[in-house]
Tab-separated table of C-alpha atoms in Angstrom:
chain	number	residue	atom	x	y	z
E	1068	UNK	CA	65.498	-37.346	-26.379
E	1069	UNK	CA	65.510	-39.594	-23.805
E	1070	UNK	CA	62.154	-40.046	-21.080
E	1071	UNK	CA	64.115	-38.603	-18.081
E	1072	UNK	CA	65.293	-35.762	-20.284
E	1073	UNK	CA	61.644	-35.169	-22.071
E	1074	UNK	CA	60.469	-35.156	-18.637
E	1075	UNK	CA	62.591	-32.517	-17.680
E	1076	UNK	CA	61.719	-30.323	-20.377
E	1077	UNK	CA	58.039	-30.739	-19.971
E	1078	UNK	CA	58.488	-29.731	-16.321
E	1079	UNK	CA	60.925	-26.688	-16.968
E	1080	UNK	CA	57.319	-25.839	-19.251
E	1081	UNK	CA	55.339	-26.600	-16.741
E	1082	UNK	CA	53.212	-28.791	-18.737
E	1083	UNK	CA	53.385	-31.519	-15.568
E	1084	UNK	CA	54.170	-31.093	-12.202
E	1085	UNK	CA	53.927	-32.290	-8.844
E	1086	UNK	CA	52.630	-30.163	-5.937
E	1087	UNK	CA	55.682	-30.240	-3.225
E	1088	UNK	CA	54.317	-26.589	-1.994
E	1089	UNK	CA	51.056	-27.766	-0.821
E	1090	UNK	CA	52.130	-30.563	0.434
E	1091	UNK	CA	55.055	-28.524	2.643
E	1092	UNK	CA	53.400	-29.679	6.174
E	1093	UNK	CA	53.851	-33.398	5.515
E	1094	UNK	CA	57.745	-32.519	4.746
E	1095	UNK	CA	58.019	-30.540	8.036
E	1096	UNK	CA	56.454	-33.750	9.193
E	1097	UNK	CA	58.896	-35.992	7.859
E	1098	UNK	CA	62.432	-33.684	8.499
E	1099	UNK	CA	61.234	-33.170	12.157
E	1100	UNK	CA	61.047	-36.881	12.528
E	1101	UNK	CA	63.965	-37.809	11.189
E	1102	UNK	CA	65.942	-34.642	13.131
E	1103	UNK	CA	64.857	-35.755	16.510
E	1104	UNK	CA	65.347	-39.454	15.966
E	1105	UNK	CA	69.230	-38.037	15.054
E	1106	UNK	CA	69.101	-35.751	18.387
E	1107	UNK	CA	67.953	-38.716	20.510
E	1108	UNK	CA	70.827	-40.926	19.030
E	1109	UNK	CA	73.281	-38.288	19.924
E	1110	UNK	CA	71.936	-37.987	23.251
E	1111	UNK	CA	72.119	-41.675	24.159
E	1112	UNK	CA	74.660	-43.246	21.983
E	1113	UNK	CA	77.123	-40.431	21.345
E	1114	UNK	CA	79.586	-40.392	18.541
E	1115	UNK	CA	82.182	-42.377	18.336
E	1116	UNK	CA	84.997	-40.294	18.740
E	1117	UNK	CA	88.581	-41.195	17.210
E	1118	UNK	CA	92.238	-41.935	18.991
E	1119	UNK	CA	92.645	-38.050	16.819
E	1120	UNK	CA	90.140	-36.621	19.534
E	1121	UNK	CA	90.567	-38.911	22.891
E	1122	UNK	CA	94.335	-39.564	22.282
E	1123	UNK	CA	96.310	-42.880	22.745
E	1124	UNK	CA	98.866	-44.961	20.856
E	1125	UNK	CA	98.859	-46.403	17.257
E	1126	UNK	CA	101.011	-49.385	16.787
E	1127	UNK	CA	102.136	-50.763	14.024
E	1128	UNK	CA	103.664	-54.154	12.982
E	1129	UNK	CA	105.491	-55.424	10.144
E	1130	UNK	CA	104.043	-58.139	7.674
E	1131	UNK	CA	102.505	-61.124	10.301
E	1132	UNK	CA	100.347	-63.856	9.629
E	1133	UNK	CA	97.801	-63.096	12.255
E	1134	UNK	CA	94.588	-61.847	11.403
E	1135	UNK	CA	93.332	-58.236	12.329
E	1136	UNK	CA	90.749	-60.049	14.735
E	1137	UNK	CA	93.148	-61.975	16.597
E	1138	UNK	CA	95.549	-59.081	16.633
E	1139	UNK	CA	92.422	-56.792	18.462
E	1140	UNK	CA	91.499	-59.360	20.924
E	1141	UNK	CA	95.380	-59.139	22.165
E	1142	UNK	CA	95.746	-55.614	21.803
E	1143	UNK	CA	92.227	-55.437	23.987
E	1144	UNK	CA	93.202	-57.749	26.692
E	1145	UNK	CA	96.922	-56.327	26.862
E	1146	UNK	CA	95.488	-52.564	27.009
E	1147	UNK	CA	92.214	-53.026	28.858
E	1148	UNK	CA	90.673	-50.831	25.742
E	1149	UNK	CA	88.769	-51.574	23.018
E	1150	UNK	CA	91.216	-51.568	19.918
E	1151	UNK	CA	91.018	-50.950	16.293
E	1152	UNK	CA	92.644	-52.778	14.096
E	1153	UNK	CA	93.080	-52.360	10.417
E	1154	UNK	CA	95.423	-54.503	7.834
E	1155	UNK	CA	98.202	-52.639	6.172
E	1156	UNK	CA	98.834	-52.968	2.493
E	1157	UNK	CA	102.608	-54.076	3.438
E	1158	UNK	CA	100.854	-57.207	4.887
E	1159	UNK	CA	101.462	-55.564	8.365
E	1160	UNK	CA	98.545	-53.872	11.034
E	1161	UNK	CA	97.701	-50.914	12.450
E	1162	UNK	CA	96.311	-51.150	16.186
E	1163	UNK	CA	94.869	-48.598	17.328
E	1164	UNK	CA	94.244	-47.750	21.087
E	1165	UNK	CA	92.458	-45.155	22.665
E	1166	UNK	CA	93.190	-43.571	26.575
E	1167	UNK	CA	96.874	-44.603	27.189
E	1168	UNK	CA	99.343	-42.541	28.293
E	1169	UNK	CA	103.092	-42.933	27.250
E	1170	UNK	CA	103.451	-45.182	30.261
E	1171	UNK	CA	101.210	-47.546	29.202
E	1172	UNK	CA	101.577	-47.696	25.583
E	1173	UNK	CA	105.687	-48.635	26.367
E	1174	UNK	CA	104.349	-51.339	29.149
E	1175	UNK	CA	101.984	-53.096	26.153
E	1176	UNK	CA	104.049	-52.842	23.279
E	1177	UNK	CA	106.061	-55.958	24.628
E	1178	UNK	CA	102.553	-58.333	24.858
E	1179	UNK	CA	101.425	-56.970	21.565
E	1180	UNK	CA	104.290	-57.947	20.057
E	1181	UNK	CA	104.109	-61.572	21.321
E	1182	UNK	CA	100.702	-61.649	20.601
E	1183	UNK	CA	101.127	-61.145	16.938
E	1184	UNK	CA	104.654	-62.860	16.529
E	1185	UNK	CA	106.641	-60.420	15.564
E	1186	UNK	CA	110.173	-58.756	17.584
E	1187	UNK	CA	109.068	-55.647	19.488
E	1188	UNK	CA	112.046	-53.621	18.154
E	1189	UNK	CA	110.337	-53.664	14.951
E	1190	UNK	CA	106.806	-51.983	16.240
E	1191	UNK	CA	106.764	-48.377	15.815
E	1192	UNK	CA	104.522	-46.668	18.556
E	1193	UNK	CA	103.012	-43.471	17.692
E	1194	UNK	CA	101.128	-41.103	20.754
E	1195	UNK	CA	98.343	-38.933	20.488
E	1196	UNK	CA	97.497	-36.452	22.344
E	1197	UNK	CA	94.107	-35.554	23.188
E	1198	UNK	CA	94.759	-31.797	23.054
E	1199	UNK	CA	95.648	-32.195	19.226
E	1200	UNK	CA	92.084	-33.654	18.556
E	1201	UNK	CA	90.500	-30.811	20.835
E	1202	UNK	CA	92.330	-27.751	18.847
E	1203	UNK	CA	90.879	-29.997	15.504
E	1204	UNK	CA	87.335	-30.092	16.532
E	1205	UNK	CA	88.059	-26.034	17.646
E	1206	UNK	CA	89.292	-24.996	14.212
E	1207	UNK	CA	86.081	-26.925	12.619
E	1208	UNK	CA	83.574	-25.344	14.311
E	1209	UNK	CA	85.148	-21.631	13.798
E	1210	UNK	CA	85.226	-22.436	10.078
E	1211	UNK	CA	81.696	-23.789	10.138
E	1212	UNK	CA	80.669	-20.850	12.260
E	1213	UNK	CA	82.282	-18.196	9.904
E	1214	UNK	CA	80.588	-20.279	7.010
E	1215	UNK	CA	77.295	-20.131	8.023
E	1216	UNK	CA	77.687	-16.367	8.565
E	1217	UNK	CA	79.057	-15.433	4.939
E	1218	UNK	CA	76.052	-17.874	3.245
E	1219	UNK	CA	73.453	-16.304	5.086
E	1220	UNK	CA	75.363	-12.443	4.023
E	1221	UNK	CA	75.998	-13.549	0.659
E	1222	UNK	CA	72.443	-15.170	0.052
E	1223	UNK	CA	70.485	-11.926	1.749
E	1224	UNK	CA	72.490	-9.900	-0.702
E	1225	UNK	CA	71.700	-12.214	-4.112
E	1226	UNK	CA	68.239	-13.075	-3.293
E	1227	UNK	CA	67.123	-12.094	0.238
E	1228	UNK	CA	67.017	-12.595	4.239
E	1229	UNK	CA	64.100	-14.986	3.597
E	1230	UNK	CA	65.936	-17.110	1.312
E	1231	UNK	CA	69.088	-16.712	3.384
E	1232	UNK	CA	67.234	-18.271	6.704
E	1233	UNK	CA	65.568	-21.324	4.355
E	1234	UNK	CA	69.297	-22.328	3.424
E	1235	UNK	CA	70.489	-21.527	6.892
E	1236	UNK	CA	67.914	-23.951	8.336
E	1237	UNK	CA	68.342	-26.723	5.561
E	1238	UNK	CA	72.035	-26.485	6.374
E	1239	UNK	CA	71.491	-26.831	9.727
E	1240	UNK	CA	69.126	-30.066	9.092
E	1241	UNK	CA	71.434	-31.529	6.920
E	1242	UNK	CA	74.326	-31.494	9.442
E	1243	UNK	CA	72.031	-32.529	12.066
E	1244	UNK	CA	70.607	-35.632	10.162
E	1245	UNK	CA	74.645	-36.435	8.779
E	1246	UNK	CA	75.770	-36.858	12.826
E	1247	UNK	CA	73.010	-38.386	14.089
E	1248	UNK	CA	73.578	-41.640	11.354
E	1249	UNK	CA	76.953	-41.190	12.613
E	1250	UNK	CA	76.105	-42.052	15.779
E	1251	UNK	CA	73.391	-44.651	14.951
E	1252	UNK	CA	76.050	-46.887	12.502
E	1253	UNK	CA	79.194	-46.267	15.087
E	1254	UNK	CA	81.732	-45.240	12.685
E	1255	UNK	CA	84.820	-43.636	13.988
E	1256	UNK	CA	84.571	-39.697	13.715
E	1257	UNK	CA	88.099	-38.328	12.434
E	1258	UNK	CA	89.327	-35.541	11.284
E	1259	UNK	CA	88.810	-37.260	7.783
E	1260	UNK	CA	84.893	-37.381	9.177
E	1261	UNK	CA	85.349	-33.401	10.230
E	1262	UNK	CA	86.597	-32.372	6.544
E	1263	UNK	CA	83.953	-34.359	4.925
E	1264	UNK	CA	81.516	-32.516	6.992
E	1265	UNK	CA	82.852	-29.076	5.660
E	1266	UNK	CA	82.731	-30.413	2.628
E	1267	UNK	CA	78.762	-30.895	2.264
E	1268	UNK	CA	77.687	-27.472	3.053
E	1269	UNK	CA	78.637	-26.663	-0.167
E	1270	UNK	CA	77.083	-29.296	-1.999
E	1271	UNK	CA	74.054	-29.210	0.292
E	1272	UNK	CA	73.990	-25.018	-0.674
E	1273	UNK	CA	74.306	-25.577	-4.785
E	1274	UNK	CA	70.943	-27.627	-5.677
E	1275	UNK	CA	69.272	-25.098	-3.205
E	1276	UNK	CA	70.806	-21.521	-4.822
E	1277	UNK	CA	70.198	-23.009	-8.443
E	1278	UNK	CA	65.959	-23.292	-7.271
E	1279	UNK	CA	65.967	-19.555	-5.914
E	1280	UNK	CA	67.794	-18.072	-8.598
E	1281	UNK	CA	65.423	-19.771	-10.803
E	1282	UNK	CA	62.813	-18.473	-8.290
E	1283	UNK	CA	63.858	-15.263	-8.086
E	1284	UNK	CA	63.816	-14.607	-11.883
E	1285	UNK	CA	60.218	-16.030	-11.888
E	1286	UNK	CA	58.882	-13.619	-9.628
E	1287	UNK	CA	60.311	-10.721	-10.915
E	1288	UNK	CA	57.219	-8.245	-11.176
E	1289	UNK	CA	55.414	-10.962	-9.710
E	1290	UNK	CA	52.395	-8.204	-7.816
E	1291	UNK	CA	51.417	-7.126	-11.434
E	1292	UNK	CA	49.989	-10.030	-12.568
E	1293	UNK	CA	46.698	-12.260	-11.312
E	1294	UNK	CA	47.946	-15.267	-12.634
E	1295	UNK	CA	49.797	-17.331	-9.616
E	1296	UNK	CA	50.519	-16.951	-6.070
E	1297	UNK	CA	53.864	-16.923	-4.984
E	1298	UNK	CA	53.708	-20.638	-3.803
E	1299	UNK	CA	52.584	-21.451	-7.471
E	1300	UNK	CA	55.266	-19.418	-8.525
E	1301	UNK	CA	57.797	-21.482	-6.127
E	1302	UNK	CA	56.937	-25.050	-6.903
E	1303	UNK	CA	56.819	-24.378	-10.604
E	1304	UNK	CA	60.308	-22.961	-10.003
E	1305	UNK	CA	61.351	-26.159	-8.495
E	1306	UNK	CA	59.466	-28.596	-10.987
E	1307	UNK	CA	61.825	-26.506	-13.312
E	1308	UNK	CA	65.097	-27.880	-11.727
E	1309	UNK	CA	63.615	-31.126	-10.180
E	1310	UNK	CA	65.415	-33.438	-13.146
E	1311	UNK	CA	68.393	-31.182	-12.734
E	1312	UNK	CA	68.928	-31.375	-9.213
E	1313	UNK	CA	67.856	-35.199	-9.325
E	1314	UNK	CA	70.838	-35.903	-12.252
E	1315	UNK	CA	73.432	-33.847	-10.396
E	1316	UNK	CA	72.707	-35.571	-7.387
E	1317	UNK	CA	72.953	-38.954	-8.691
E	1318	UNK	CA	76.313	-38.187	-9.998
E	1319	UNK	CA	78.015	-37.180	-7.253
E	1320	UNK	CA	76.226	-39.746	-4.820
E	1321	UNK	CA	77.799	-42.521	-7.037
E	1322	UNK	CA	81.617	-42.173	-6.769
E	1323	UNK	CA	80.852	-41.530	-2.872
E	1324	UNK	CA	79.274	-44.746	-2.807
E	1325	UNK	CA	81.830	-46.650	-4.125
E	1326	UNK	CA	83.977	-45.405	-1.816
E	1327	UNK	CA	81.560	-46.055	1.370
E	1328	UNK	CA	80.368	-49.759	-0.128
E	1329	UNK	CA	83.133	-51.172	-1.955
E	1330	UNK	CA	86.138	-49.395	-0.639
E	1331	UNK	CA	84.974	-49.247	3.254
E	1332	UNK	CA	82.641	-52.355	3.039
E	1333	UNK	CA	83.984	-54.805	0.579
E	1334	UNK	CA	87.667	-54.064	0.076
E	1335	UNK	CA	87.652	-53.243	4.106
E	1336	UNK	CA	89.687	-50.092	3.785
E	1337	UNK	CA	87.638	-48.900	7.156
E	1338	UNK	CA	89.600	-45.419	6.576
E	1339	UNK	CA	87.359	-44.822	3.753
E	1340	UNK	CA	84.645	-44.324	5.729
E	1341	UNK	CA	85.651	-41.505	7.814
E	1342	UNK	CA	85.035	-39.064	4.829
E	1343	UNK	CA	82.779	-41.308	2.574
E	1344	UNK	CA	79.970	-41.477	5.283
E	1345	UNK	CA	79.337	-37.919	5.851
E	1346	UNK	CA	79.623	-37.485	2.013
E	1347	UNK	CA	77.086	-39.800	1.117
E	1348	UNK	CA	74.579	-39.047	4.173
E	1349	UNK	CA	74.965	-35.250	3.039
E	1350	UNK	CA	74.720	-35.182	-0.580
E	1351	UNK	CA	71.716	-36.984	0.259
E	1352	UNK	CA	69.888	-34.924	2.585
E	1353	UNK	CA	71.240	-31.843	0.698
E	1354	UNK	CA	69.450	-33.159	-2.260
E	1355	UNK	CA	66.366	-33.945	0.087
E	1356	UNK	CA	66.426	-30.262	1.639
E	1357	UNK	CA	66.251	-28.343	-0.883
E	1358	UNK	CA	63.335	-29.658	-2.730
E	1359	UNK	CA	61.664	-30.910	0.447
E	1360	UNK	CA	62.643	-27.754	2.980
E	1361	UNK	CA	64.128	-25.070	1.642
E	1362	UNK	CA	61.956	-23.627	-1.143
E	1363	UNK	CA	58.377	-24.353	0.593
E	1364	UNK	CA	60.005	-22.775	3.923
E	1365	UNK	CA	60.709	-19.038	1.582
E	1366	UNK	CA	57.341	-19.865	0.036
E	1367	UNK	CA	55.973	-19.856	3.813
E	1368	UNK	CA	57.867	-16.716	4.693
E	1369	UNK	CA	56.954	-15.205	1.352
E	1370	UNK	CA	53.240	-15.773	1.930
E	1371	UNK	CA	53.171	-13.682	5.407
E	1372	UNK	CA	54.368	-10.069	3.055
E	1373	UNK	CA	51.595	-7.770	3.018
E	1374	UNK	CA	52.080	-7.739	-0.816
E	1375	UNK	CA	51.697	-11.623	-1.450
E	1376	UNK	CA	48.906	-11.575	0.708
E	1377	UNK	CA	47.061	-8.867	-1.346
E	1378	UNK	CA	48.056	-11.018	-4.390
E	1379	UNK	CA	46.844	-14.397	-2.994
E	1380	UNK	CA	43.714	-12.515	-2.754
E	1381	UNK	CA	43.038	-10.945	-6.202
E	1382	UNK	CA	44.321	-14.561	-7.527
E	1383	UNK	CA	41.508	-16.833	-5.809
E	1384	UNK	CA	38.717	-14.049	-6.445
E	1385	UNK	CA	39.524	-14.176	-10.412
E	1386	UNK	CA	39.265	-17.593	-10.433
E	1387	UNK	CA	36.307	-17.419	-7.957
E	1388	UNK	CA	34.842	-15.298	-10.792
E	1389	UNK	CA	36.081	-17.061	-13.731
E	1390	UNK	CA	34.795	-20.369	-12.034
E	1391	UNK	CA	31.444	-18.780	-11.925
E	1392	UNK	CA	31.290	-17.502	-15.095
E	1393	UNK	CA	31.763	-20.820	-16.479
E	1394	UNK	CA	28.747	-22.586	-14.258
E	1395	UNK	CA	26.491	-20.561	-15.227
E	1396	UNK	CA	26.714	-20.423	-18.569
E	1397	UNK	CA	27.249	-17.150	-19.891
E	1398	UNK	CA	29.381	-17.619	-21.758
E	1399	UNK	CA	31.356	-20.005	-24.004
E	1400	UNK	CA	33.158	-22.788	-21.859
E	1401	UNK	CA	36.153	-21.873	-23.650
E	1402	UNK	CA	36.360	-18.425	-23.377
E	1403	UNK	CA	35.243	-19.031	-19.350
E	1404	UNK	CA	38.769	-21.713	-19.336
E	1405	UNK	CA	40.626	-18.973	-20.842
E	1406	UNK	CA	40.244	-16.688	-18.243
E	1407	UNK	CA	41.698	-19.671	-15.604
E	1408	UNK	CA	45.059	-18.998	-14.575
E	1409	UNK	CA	47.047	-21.362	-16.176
E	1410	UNK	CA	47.104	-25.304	-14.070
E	1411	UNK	CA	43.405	-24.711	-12.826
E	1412	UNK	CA	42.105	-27.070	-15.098
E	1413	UNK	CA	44.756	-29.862	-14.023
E	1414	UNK	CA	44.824	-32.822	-11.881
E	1415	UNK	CA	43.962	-32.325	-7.962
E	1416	UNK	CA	46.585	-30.479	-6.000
E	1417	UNK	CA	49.422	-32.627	-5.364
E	1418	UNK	CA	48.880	-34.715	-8.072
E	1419	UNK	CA	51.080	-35.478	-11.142
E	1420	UNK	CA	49.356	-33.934	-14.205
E	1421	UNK	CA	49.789	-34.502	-17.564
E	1422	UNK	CA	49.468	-31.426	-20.888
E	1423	UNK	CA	46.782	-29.361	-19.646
E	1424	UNK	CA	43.458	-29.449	-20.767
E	1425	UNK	CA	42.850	-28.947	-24.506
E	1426	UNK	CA	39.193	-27.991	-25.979
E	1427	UNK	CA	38.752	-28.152	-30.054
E	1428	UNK	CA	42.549	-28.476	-30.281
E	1429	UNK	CA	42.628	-25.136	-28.668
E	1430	UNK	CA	45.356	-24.841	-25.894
E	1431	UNK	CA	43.333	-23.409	-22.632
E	1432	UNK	CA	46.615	-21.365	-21.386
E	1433	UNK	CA	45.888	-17.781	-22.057
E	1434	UNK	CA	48.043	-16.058	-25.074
């Protein structure tokens, strides 16, 4: 077996682990950083919005042999606009223009056609209007609207409302965190940029659902035992899944990535990015969210029940007891360890720990 996938196994056992519960405040920390810094960008850069959402004219030429940069600094002087300009496979451009009317894309066409030496007859002009982007951006956010309302439905039904407001709120970061970079890099939002953004809700919702099923199943019956807490419960749930979620993410990340670094970067198919971006900035903060946000947000809301706050109780007083038991020497050392709940002889909290503790070749974990 290989050391990732022995790791994995020894975590689904619980034998090591690493504390992500306790340590939920210093997430909260880090996501509310990294969320405003996105709402700041957005508030004084903007996004980028595409010729799909503004409106204006896409030209384009047949095979020429000047470059796409000299071909943007005449569209730009011609137009008075910043252009976009991308090569064509056909050896041909694509120049794209944003805020002209039909007017002014007919009363340009002639200088861009000089500019890149080729007969204006043979430059097809296509207009967009702004209206078209507008009904786009409409449609999107009534699809992500009716989305968010059948996940949070569908998740209070399966599991429960306080599940169903964790993934609701690591949705909502992940979306928040995917714009923002948008606007920090520049890149052109499309509608390519709109679908990939409907497209990470799910993947940002499937590491998350796979940790509270396995949470759920854990704490079935959870009140008659003395054992754990329900935040023990929670991050043992999600040690369970870490490799999991970790090997699934890498898998899907890398395809993306070739699209955002080689296609968009290196090959300079700049379309590429419209879709790539958002994919690659989700999966990652999906990945991040659910380990990082959504399970020690249900553990928070799971801690203020009545019920786990009874249990919390009767869990720290046996090993209050069992602690003192031991100290004073009453009894055997090992029978005192067997009555620890299972992890209270490990490393410090937030630590990664290795077997637990082992006395005459005696496992301490209670039979």
């Amino acid at each position: 077996m290989s050391r990732l996938g022995n790791l994995g196994a020894r975590l689904y056992r619980g034998e090591v682990g690493y504390d992500f519960v306790a340590k939920r405040k210093l997430w909260y920390a880090v996501s509310i950083l990294i969320t405003i810094t996105a709402i700041a960008a957005l508030a004084v850069r903007g996004l980028n919005m595409g010729i799909e959402f503004k409106g204006g004219a896409v030209f384009t030429t047949p095979a020429t042999s000047v470059s796409a940069s000299q071909a943007e600094e005449v569209a730009e002087e011609a137009a008075g606009h910043d252009a976009i300009v991308q090569e064509l496979g056909t050896g041909g451009l694509r120049i794209q223009v944003s805020g002209l009317d039909t007017q002014q894309a007919n009363s340009i066409k002639g200088e861009i056609a000089e500019g890149v030496q080729v007969a204006e007859k043979d430059i097809t002009a296509e207009l967009v209007g702004p209206s078209w982007g507008k009904q786009i951006a409409n449609k999107a956010w009534t699809g992500l609207g009716v989305f968010m309302i059948l996940v949070v439905i569908y998740l209070a039904i399966a599991f429960e409302w306080r599940m169903a407001v964790a993934a609701l709120i690591a949705l909502v970061h992940d979306l928040t965190i995917t714009v923002g970079i948008y606007s920090l890099v520049g890149f052109e939002v499309t509608p390519g940029t709109v679908i990939g953004l409907l497209t990470i809700l799910g993947y940002s919702l499937y590491d998350t659902v796979v940790v509270f099923d396995g949470l759920k199943e854990s704490s079935k019956d959870i009140t008659k035992q003395t054992r754990y807490t329900y935040s023990e419960i929670a991050n043992r749930s999600l040690n369970g899944t870490l490799v999991r979620s970790i090997n699934t993410t890498v898998v899907a990340l890398l395809p993306v990535a070739g699209l955002l670094f080689i296609g968009g970067g290196f090959l300079g198919a700049g379309m590429l990015n419209d879709i790539s971006l958002s994919l690659f900035v989700g999966l990652a903060a999906g990945a991040y969210s659910s380990i990082f946000i959504a399970t020690p947000l249900v553990a928070d809301l799971k801690e203020r029940d009545p019920q786990m706050k009874a249990l919390k109780k009767r869990v720290l007083a046996k090993r209050a007891a069992a602690a003192a038991k031991r100290d004073s020497g009453h009894e055997d050392a090992d029978d005192a360890l067997d009555e620890l709940p299972e992890g209270a002889v490990t490393a410090p909290a937030g630590a990664v720990v290795g077997p637990r503790g082992r006395r005459g070749g005696r496992s301490t974990e209670k039979r």
